Amino acid sequence: MRSLGYSQPIAGGQTFRVSKSLKVCLLEPLIQSKARLVIIGAGIVGCSAAYHLAQLGWRGIVVLDAGPLFHTGGSTSHAPGGLSLISASRLLTEYAKYGLPLYAGLEANGRKGATLIGGLEVARSEARWNELKRRSGWGKSYGVECHLLTPAECKQLVPVLDKRQIVGGLFSPGAGIGAPVVASEAMARAAMAKEAAAFHGHTVVTGIERDARRVKAVLTDQGRIETEAVLICAGIWGPLIGRMAGIVIPLMPMEHQYVKVGPIPELAAFGKEIAMPIVRVHDHLMYCRMHGDQWGMGNYNHVPLPVEPDTIRQHRDSNGEPSKNPFTPEHFQEPFEGVSTVFPMVRGKPITDSFNGLFSFTPDGLPIMGPHPDVDDLWLAEAIWITHAGGAGRAIAEWMTGGVPSLDVREADVSRFHPHALTKSYVRVRGDESYKNTHLIIHPSEPMRRPRGIRRTPFYDRYVAQQAVFIEMGGWERAAWCESNASLAEPAPRVPARSGWAAQYWSPVQAAEHLRTREAAALFDMSTFTKIEIEGPDSLALAQWVFTNQMDVRVGRVVYTLMLDFNGGMRSDMTVARLAADRFRILSGAGAGPRDLAWLRRQAQARGFNVRLNDVTSAYGAIGLWGPKAREILAAVTEDDVSNSGFPYYTAREIIIGAAHGYAMRVSYVGEPGWEIYIPTDYAVGVWDALWEVGRPLGLIAAGMGAMDSLRIEKGYRRLGFDMDANYNPLEAGMEHVIRWKKGEGSTGSQRGFIGREALLKLKEKPLTCQLACLTLDNPGDVVMGREPILEAGRVVGFVSSANTGYSVSQHVAYGYLPVELAVPGTKLSIEYFDQKVPATVAAEPLFDPRGERVRA
Ligand code: FAD
């Protein structure tokens, strides 16, 4: 498997051992009046950011904290320091893989930043045991050493557990227990030793000065600091600091219980502070660690306890511990009973310490990082765990230095939020849900539970009438499939029915909808995809600069293109129609839209292009009409010429359907002939009904996203965020056909090249090391879902980036990046699905209609 190389120290990096005697400036107020960068918050995130910026050569950094250094009273000051490596998120895993050894190499005041003694996750139920197998797969996929253990083997590692109470465990030797304040102080002192940063405790930030576009200064109770940039690392106080700058930081501080009991003779016998791995007892939503002769227990097994940021106590009113709220014993009783079954030694032992600690939960449970889309030079590094702060600090430093972090950061990007995700009510509900989800088993296709029904497309009622099963994306209600099509599922489709885990949030109706699209036609609701318009005299110049494909096409042409970052990594993909000489409409993903818009705005501003960028998503309903009968259906409702010669593939133009003016694009994400039709929202249902009426006798159905995904995978269309992200480049993804290397050659300045071209040219000079490959599973009935490790002779060589069943080709399909020598059709590999080895073969792609004859028909 290609390593992303993130585990290596940052350039110029080294680990630091800093003793108390080192002469460094731990400044108490008086503060300086000018800085290159002000970091607000000296918890582990602020310290990590300062450390990594210092490594990259930054100077003139001022770090401010309202509390005393470095036990500031923030979340870092009382986190028990559980450091785990395995996560569903590759990004977070990479951050941990980098950060944990970093902490272990740090020292301050004679104490180490982390003890990497391992992490053990135990299962008390069969369902959880299966989940541990799945987590073991994630670990292997992302390069983390981990082992499934029997109860007896677990007991060898953690002698104080009752092995009769568990089914098994998952052990990762590289995990462990951090000393967060020690790691913070060591990183801060290293930054100070380089004379890169000055740290000021007891300094309260009271305001941020900015003009319409950029930050100017930070106001504190010790004076004003004029600054070129601000980085907010204020943890649970982030929303309050954000408000000072006029922005919303969508996180919710939540109370989380931590309790120590003891003394316990079985622990005292070890004679050490830490003598065994940290243990996660997921079934009880708890984790446990040793503190000498005490046993510490963290508890998520209680009702969510949100805390409005405005009500967090001040440092001065809280005995220096504003992020500790009083313990609520009623929330601990039952979980304690549960966990004491596994650790009987804790029964009857007195509580020696207990509190409800506060830390941040975001709408999607992921960090909030990067440059704020609305205010220049205002940066965020918020909602980051101790475990991830090392890697996140490095990413922020890389981002601030070179414009792009070296790992794809889309999951954590502050620009990812739709407007509704910034509202108080949404953040509050999602905070609760994220808290509850921390240890739950979440199925990859499981839709968000709360809140729902935030955005409805014009066709929502039509889907309700078809008994659609809805999922959520970007706040939208989207049909996964329509139960009204259940009768089409008989006789059984060509692929065996799924069972167990693979059958959850899935239906054979998806297969029926897929096949009906290939045989007749289907309507898909495309309204949820983001629609962005570029208008103005420099529209073409911007399009040429941000997109890889040739955008200087005649009006009415449609272009499929990639958008790269400056490292040549794949940021996004989109379909773009040229509406007029100075106007383009971009269709990008529902999830990717806000981030795409923010990037486009930033690039336009950086080059001073005279353009307007508008998100017009809500202005149009969009229908995908696809299938061999699509033309016949469209021809029946319009007088426009929709013949193949009259309306060729990859063209677009206005169309009148009944009384509605629409804009039709002859493109397809499913590999069938047809159109995406964009209609002003108020006219959209009428167009749907017109198509429905003429299409029904021809076999037209309304189909959902499940069918769309299976149609696209057998056609070899890559899925953004799964098969394509910035960790890979278009050469590796097999997307060179949308790169126009010579675009703008001969011209100068803004007409020349495109973002990522120079980096990509350098990459092109070297032989490819990995390539996106299509695999098919050898045995009918086998299924994989995504993120599972791909193995060659027992060695992990990649992981599944996306997977689904190709119902027309009667095969289950998986994509994944493989070493080039293995990405050759016919190569025999296996995929680890839970603990089963599923045989698979690399196949020539695309599997369906390889010559693309159907879409052009
Ligand atoms: P903080 O440490 O809170 O730092 C923010 C700083 O900003 C504070 O020092 C504060 O004083 C300062 N500040 C705020 N407002 C101002 C202002 N106006 N002016 C100046 N300074 C200001 N994570 C793990 O990885 N593993 C665990 O096992 C784990 N367990 C946890 C258990 C508990 C009980 C808690 C509470 C948290 C736990 N966490 C754990 C989460 C982790 O502690 C936090 O995510 C992390 O410490 C956040 O670091 P930070 O630097 O962003 O925030």
JSON list of C-alpha atoms in Angstrom, two decimals, residues 779-855:
[
{"chain": "A", "resi": 779, "resn": "ASN", "atom": "CA", "xyz": [-17.55, -15.70, -5.59]},
{"chain": "A", "resi": 780, "resn": "PRO", "atom": "CA", "xyz": [-21.16, -14.74, -6.27]},
{"chain": "A", "resi": 781, "resn": "GLY", "atom": "CA", "xyz": [-22.76, -13.57, -3.04]},
{"chain": "A", "resi": 782, "resn": "ASP", "atom": "CA", "xyz": [-19.58, -12.06, -1.59]},
{"chain": "A", "resi": 783, "resn": "VAL", "atom": "CA", "xyz": [-19.87, -8.37, -0.75]},
{"chain": "A", "resi": 784, "resn": "VAL", "atom": "CA", "xyz": [-17.53, -5.67, 0.53]},
{"chain": "A", "resi": 785, "resn": "MET", "atom": "CA", "xyz": [-18.63, -2.19, 1.59]},
{"chain": "A", "resi": 786, "resn": "GLY", "atom": "CA", "xyz": [-15.54, 0.05, 1.43]},
{"chain": "A", "resi": 787, "resn": "ARG", "atom": "CA", "xyz": [-12.39, 0.72, 3.51]},
{"chain": "A", "resi": 788, "resn": "GLU", "atom": "CA", "xyz": [-11.52, -2.98, 3.79]},
{"chain": "A", "resi": 789, "resn": "PRO", "atom": "CA", "xyz": [-7.87, -3.96, 3.33]},
{"chain": "A", "resi": 790, "resn": "ILE", "atom": "CA", "xyz": [-6.81, -5.51, 0.02]},
{"chain": "A", "resi": 791, "resn": "LEU", "atom": "CA", "xyz": [-4.21, -8.25, 0.38]},
{"chain": "A", "resi": 792, "resn": "GLU", "atom": "CA", "xyz": [-1.73, -10.04, -1.79]},
{"chain": "A", "resi": 793, "resn": "ALA", "atom": "CA", "xyz": [-0.47, -13.27, -0.23]},
{"chain": "A", "resi": 794, "resn": "GLY", "atom": "CA", "xyz": [-1.46, -12.02, 3.23]},
{"chain": "A", "resi": 795, "resn": "ARG", "atom": "CA", "xyz": [0.27, -8.62, 2.81]},
{"chain": "A", "resi": 796, "resn": "VAL", "atom": "CA", "xyz": [-1.85, -5.45, 2.83]},
{"chain": "A", "resi": 797, "resn": "VAL", "atom": "CA", "xyz": [-1.36, -3.72, -0.52]},
{"chain": "A", "resi": 798, "resn": "GLY", "atom": "CA", "xyz": [-4.25, -1.23, -0.51]},
{"chain": "A", "resi": 799, "resn": "PHE", "atom": "CA", "xyz": [-7.81, -0.71, 0.64]},
{"chain": "A", "resi": 800, "resn": "VAL", "atom": "CA", "xyz": [-11.23, -0.50, -0.94]},
{"chain": "A", "resi": 801, "resn": "SER", "atom": "CA", "xyz": [-12.04, 3.09, -1.83]},
{"chain": "A", "resi": 802, "resn": "SER", "atom": "CA", "xyz": [-15.59, 2.37, -3.00]},
{"chain": "A", "resi": 803, "resn": "ALA", "atom": "CA", "xyz": [-17.68, -0.72, -3.63]},
{"chain": "A", "resi": 804, "resn": "ASN", "atom": "CA", "xyz": [-21.11, -1.73, -4.85]},
{"chain": "A", "resi": 805, "resn": "THR", "atom": "CA", "xyz": [-22.79, -4.39, -6.89]},
{"chain": "A", "resi": 806, "resn": "GLY", "atom": "CA", "xyz": [-22.80, -4.06, -10.67]},
{"chain": "A", "resi": 807, "resn": "TYR", "atom": "CA", "xyz": [-26.22, -5.53, -11.29]},
{"chain": "A", "resi": 808, "resn": "SER", "atom": "CA", "xyz": [-25.94, -5.37, -15.09]},
{"chain": "A", "resi": 809, "resn": "VAL", "atom": "CA", "xyz": [-22.58, -7.12, -15.10]},
{"chain": "A", "resi": 810, "resn": "SER", "atom": "CA", "xyz": [-23.68, -9.54, -12.35]},
{"chain": "A", "resi": 811, "resn": "GLN", "atom": "CA", "xyz": [-20.59, -8.86, -10.28]},
{"chain": "A", "resi": 812, "resn": "HIS", "atom": "CA", "xyz": [-19.69, -7.18, -7.03]},
{"chain": "A", "resi": 813, "resn": "VAL", "atom": "CA", "xyz": [-17.22, -4.41, -7.79]},
{"chain": "A", "resi": 814, "resn": "ALA", "atom": "CA", "xyz": [-14.56, -2.74, -5.63]},
{"chain": "A", "resi": 815, "resn": "TYR", "atom": "CA", "xyz": [-12.13, 0.04, -6.46]},
{"chain": "A", "resi": 816, "resn": "GLY", "atom": "CA", "xyz": [-8.87, 0.68, -4.67]},
{"chain": "A", "resi": 817, "resn": "TYR", "atom": "CA", "xyz": [-5.38, 2.09, -5.15]},
{"chain": "A", "resi": 818, "resn": "LEU", "atom": "CA", "xyz": [-2.84, -0.71, -5.70]},
{"chain": "A", "resi": 819, "resn": "PRO", "atom": "CA", "xyz": [0.89, -0.84, -6.37]},
{"chain": "A", "resi": 820, "resn": "VAL", "atom": "CA", "xyz": [1.21, -0.49, -10.17]},
{"chain": "A", "resi": 821, "resn": "GLU", "atom": "CA", "xyz": [2.59, -3.98, -10.61]},
{"chain": "A", "resi": 822, "resn": "LEU", "atom": "CA", "xyz": [-0.60, -5.38, -9.10]},
{"chain": "A", "resi": 823, "resn": "ALA", "atom": "CA", "xyz": [-3.03, -3.04, -10.85]},
{"chain": "A", "resi": 824, "resn": "VAL", "atom": "CA", "xyz": [-3.00, -5.34, -13.86]},
{"chain": "A", "resi": 825, "resn": "PRO", "atom": "CA", "xyz": [-6.12, -7.17, -15.04]},
{"chain": "A", "resi": 826, "resn": "GLY", "atom": "CA", "xyz": [-6.07, -10.79, -14.00]},
{"chain": "A", "resi": 827, "resn": "THR", "atom": "CA", "xyz": [-4.10, -10.25, -10.76]},
{"chain": "A", "resi": 828, "resn": "LYS", "atom": "CA", "xyz": [-5.51, -12.43, -8.00]},
{"chain": "A", "resi": 829, "resn": "LEU", "atom": "CA", "xyz": [-5.92, -10.70, -4.65]},
{"chain": "A", "resi": 830, "resn": "SER", "atom": "CA", "xyz": [-8.18, -10.93, -1.63]},
{"chain": "A", "resi": 831, "resn": "ILE", "atom": "CA", "xyz": [-10.17, -8.43, 0.41]},
{"chain": "A", "resi": 832, "resn": "GLU", "atom": "CA", "xyz": [-10.55, -8.83, 4.17]},
{"chain": "A", "resi": 833, "resn": "TYR", "atom": "CA", "xyz": [-14.23, -8.46, 4.97]},
{"chain": "A", "resi": 834, "resn": "PHE", "atom": "CA", "xyz": [-14.60, -8.64, 8.75]},
{"chain": "A", "resi": 835, "resn": "ASP", "atom": "CA", "xyz": [-12.21, -11.59, 9.31]},
{"chain": "A", "resi": 836, "resn": "GLN", "atom": "CA", "xyz": [-13.03, -13.37, 6.03]},
{"chain": "A", "resi": 837, "resn": "LYS", "atom": "CA", "xyz": [-10.68, -13.34, 3.06]},
{"chain": "A", "resi": 838, "resn": "VAL", "atom": "CA", "xyz": [-12.81, -12.68, -0.01]},
{"chain": "A", "resi": 839, "resn": "PRO", "atom": "CA", "xyz": [-11.07, -13.62, -3.28]},
{"chain": "A", "resi": 840, "resn": "ALA", "atom": "CA", "xyz": [-11.01, -10.87, -5.91]},
{"chain": "A", "resi": 841, "resn": "THR", "atom": "CA", "xyz": [-9.46, -10.29, -9.33]},
{"chain": "A", "resi": 842, "resn": "VAL", "atom": "CA", "xyz": [-8.28, -7.07, -10.92]},
{"chain": "A", "resi": 843, "resn": "ALA", "atom": "CA", "xyz": [-10.45, -6.43, -13.97]},
{"chain": "A", "resi": 844, "resn": "ALA", "atom": "CA", "xyz": [-10.15, -4.27, -17.07]},
{"chain": "A", "resi": 845, "resn": "GLU", "atom": "CA", "xyz": [-12.44, -1.30, -16.68]},
{"chain": "A", "resi": 846, "resn": "PRO", "atom": "CA", "xyz": [-15.03, -0.09, -17.18]},
{"chain": "A", "resi": 847, "resn": "LEU", "atom": "CA", "xyz": [-16.94, -3.29, -16.80]},
{"chain": "A", "resi": 848, "resn": "PHE", "atom": "CA", "xyz": [-20.06, -1.97, -18.48]},
{"chain": "A", "resi": 849, "resn": "ASP", "atom": "CA", "xyz": [-20.15, -0.54, -22.01]},
{"chain": "A", "resi": 850, "resn": "PRO", "atom": "CA", "xyz": [-16.36, -0.06, -22.20]},
{"chain": "A", "resi": 851, "resn": "ARG", "atom": "CA", "xyz": [-16.57, 1.80, -25.51]},
{"chain": "A", "resi": 852, "resn": "GLY", "atom": "CA", "xyz": [-19.15, 4.23, -24.20]},
{"chain": "A", "resi": 853, "resn": "GLU", "atom": "CA", "xyz": [-21.53, 3.51, -27.06]},
{"chain": "A", "resi": 854, "resn": "ARG", "atom": "CA", "xyz": [-24.71, 3.73, -25.02]},
{"chain": "A", "resi": 855, "resn": "VAL", "atom": "CA", "xyz": [-24.19, 7.26, -23.70]}
]
